[in-house]
């Protein structure tokens, strides 16, 4: 337990290690970017057996992508982490690209971006699986208050909660999730409550030709079309119960 930071770059650079990095006390170890640096970087081919578990990642910042986490060309497993009050241009909590990564029982709260993906920005042929996660009070300037999924990427998410996320820019889309450019969203047993967008898709906005399946999800949003589909000739959207 304790609070950990660094004076340059990121607080933790995983260097491709196949290791378990775990707080001995759940949420007792804090990675604090002090508003000036990224939290954790995984860009050296970390495998799925690389586990990061039990940390609080907070107050991290980058002018680029991925305030709390940057995951690229890697496949780490993240569990029982709290990703709080981080900021970036894109992907306030996490930016993930060219990767496969699994997230279990993680909390994304109060993360923010100038543009896309307040909680998470998933792009460039990236496949993410999430279960038991919560996204509350995350915000974006343009697309995806909680999550943006872009460019042949996929998000499979289950038993998760989206509460009070928003996009605030004048053309902002997808208060909770925005999906675009031949991407896939599979959401099951998720709840979407009081998420807001400045333009369209208070809960979910689907732009372009994508595949979206919502199974046993609840959606309650106060403004701007709970689910909005735009610029699409071939999107497939299934709502099941």
XYZ file of C-alpha atoms in Angstrom:
241
model
C 0.000 0.000 0.000
C 0.981 3.614 -0.449
C 0.986 6.293 -3.145
C 3.382 6.041 -6.083
C 4.349 8.626 -8.673
C 7.302 9.587 -10.884
C 8.949 12.737 -12.138
C 8.792 12.108 -15.911
C 6.790 10.193 -18.557
C 4.485 7.698 -16.905
C 4.373 6.315 -13.392
C 4.575 2.656 -14.524
C 6.048 1.357 -17.816
C 5.438 -2.388 -18.049
C 8.298 -3.044 -20.527
C 6.627 -6.130 -21.995
C 6.871 -8.090 -18.752
C 4.788 -11.219 -18.245
C 4.161 -10.584 -14.560
C 1.441 -10.073 -11.962
C 1.405 -6.518 -10.613
C -1.029 -6.589 -7.705
C -1.766 -4.437 -4.703
C -1.487 -6.543 -1.541
C -4.430 -4.576 -0.135
C -7.342 -4.027 -2.518
C -7.186 -0.373 -3.615
C -4.523 0.259 -1.014
C -1.853 1.114 -3.611
C -2.400 4.371 -5.511
C -0.746 5.350 -8.783
C -0.994 9.142 -8.867
C 0.003 11.110 -11.963
C -0.193 14.415 -10.078
C -1.974 15.937 -13.080
C 1.162 15.862 -15.228
C 1.892 12.285 -16.384
C 0.266 9.054 -17.568
C -0.435 6.256 -15.090
C 0.466 2.960 -16.803
C 1.882 2.213 -20.269
C 1.599 -1.217 -21.935
C 3.097 -0.955 -25.422
C 5.738 -3.683 -25.521
C 3.666 -6.780 -26.271
C 2.506 -7.616 -22.758
C 0.507 -10.896 -22.985
C -2.907 -11.718 -21.505
C -1.142 -13.353 -18.551
C 0.216 -9.941 -17.555
C -2.175 -8.972 -14.761
C -2.598 -5.529 -13.214
C -4.935 -5.777 -10.239
C -6.219 -3.923 -7.204
C -4.813 -0.426 -7.861
C -6.260 3.050 -7.815
C -5.027 4.998 -10.852
C -5.813 8.662 -10.337
C -5.006 12.237 -11.346
C -3.058 11.142 -14.413
C -2.804 13.301 -17.522
C -1.361 13.378 -21.005
C -1.777 15.824 -23.862
C -2.137 12.826 -26.195
C -4.059 9.576 -25.727
C -4.583 7.532 -22.580
C -4.435 9.422 -19.293
C -4.743 6.473 -16.911
C -3.620 3.688 -19.266
C -2.158 3.487 -22.749
C -2.420 -0.032 -24.225
C -1.022 -0.626 -27.712
C 0.071 -3.865 -29.410
C -0.440 -5.600 -26.045
C -3.033 -7.771 -24.281
C -2.854 -7.231 -20.503
C -5.617 -8.244 -18.113
C -6.836 -5.517 -15.759
C -8.942 -6.358 -12.707
C -10.343 -4.638 -9.616
C -8.837 -1.272 -10.466
C -10.315 2.161 -9.881
C -9.533 4.619 -12.678
C -10.383 8.022 -11.229
C -10.164 11.640 -12.363
C -7.713 11.151 -15.201
C -7.589 13.346 -18.300
C -6.213 13.395 -21.836
C -6.992 14.611 -25.328
C -8.504 11.170 -26.081
C -9.125 8.231 -23.756
C -9.148 9.850 -20.328
C -9.200 6.563 -18.424
C -7.664 4.318 -21.072
C -6.731 4.424 -24.734
C -6.457 0.996 -26.368
C -5.358 0.315 -29.944
C -4.107 -2.670 -31.935
C -4.689 -4.885 -28.924
C -6.786 -7.435 -27.079
C -7.428 -6.741 -23.416
C -9.755 -7.989 -20.684
C -11.126 -5.775 -17.906
C -12.879 -7.260 -14.856
C -14.639 -5.414 -12.015
C -13.075 -2.038 -12.747
C -14.471 1.406 -11.955
C -14.095 4.411 -14.270
C -15.151 7.609 -12.557
C -14.679 11.294 -13.296
C -12.338 10.849 -16.253
C -12.426 13.506 -18.973
C -11.118 14.330 -22.440
C -11.036 17.252 -24.813
C -12.440 15.120 -27.629
C -13.289 11.381 -27.606
C -13.739 8.619 -25.037
C -13.949 10.123 -21.561
C -13.589 6.760 -19.845
C -12.122 4.684 -22.682
C -11.166 5.149 -26.328
C -10.999 1.823 -28.194
C -9.676 2.115 -31.747
C -7.602 0.690 -34.589
C -8.588 -2.988 -34.682
C -8.723 -3.378 -30.917
C -10.851 -6.008 -29.160
C -11.842 -5.318 -25.558
C -13.849 -7.510 -23.169
C -15.287 -6.004 -19.992
C -17.408 -7.500 -17.236
C -18.674 -6.060 -13.972
C -17.388 -2.556 -14.707
C -18.921 0.799 -13.790
C -18.653 4.085 -15.688
C -19.891 7.100 -13.736
C -19.473 10.805 -14.340
C -17.037 10.522 -17.243
C -17.150 13.232 -19.893
C -16.030 13.912 -23.437
C -15.950 16.979 -25.595
C -17.182 15.252 -28.730
C -17.877 11.490 -28.968
C -18.386 8.879 -26.245
C -18.752 10.278 -22.752
C -17.848 6.911 -21.265
C -16.541 4.901 -24.267
C -15.847 5.432 -27.941
C -15.348 2.366 -30.204
C -13.789 3.191 -33.567
C -12.097 1.773 -36.664
C -12.793 -1.975 -36.895
C -12.716 -2.428 -33.133
C -14.998 -4.365 -30.816
C -16.315 -4.083 -27.275
C -17.970 -7.029 -25.518
C -19.316 -5.760 -22.214
C -21.557 -7.458 -19.663
C -23.057 -6.823 -16.228
C -21.847 -3.226 -16.257
C -23.309 0.159 -15.303
C -23.231 3.499 -17.144
C -24.446 6.353 -14.962
C -24.266 10.102 -15.493
C -21.749 10.164 -18.338
C -21.899 12.977 -20.883
C -20.575 14.631 -24.005
C -20.657 18.389 -23.804
C -19.495 19.760 -27.180
C -22.116 21.257 -29.463
C -22.130 18.206 -31.751
C -21.364 15.675 -29.026
C -22.675 12.139 -29.635
C -23.137 9.110 -27.411
C -23.429 10.151 -23.782
C -22.404 6.647 -22.686
C -21.090 4.879 -25.829
C -20.377 5.941 -29.398
C -19.672 3.299 -32.070
C -18.262 4.145 -35.502
C -16.488 2.855 -38.616
C -17.318 -0.860 -39.010
C -17.020 -1.626 -35.313
C -18.917 -3.997 -33.010
C -20.664 -3.520 -29.672
C -22.118 -6.458 -27.744
C -23.661 -5.368 -24.438
C -25.499 -7.754 -22.121
C -27.110 -7.155 -18.726
C -25.961 -3.533 -18.706
C -27.817 -0.494 -17.374
C -27.649 2.993 -18.893
C -29.010 5.713 -16.620
C -28.996 9.507 -16.937
C -26.332 9.715 -19.608
C -26.504 12.815 -21.800
C -25.239 14.105 -25.126
C -25.282 17.598 -26.527
C -26.506 16.333 -29.921
C -27.579 12.719 -30.488
C -27.636 9.415 -28.653
C -28.076 10.227 -24.992
C -27.074 6.645 -24.188
C -25.674 5.184 -27.448
C -24.852 6.690 -30.838
C -24.108 4.446 -33.822
C -22.452 6.117 -36.808
C -21.626 4.318 -40.046
C -21.841 0.596 -40.702
C -21.514 -1.299 -37.430
C -22.878 -4.341 -35.611
C -24.589 -3.642 -32.286
C -26.377 -6.144 -30.051
C -28.014 -5.178 -26.738
C -29.237 -8.100 -24.650
C -31.268 -7.590 -21.457
C -30.084 -4.001 -21.070
C -32.002 -1.148 -19.454
C -31.809 2.342 -20.928
C -33.060 5.527 -19.307
C -31.821 8.849 -20.619
C -33.324 12.324 -20.174
C -32.338 13.906 -23.503
C -31.613 13.497 -27.190
C -32.727 10.093 -28.372
C -31.679 7.234 -26.143
C -30.229 5.338 -29.161
C -29.396 7.200 -32.353
C -28.278 5.719 -35.694
C -26.747 7.970 -38.347
C -24.931 7.810 -41.707
C -25.643 4.117 -41.986
C -26.774 1.921 -44.864
C -25.690 -1.417 -43.424
C -25.569 -1.201 -39.626
C -27.120 -4.164 -37.819
C -28.724 -3.357 -34.481
C -30.351 -6.104 -32.379
C -32.166 -5.505 -29.106
C -32.954 -8.729 -27.242
C -34.494 -9.819 -23.976
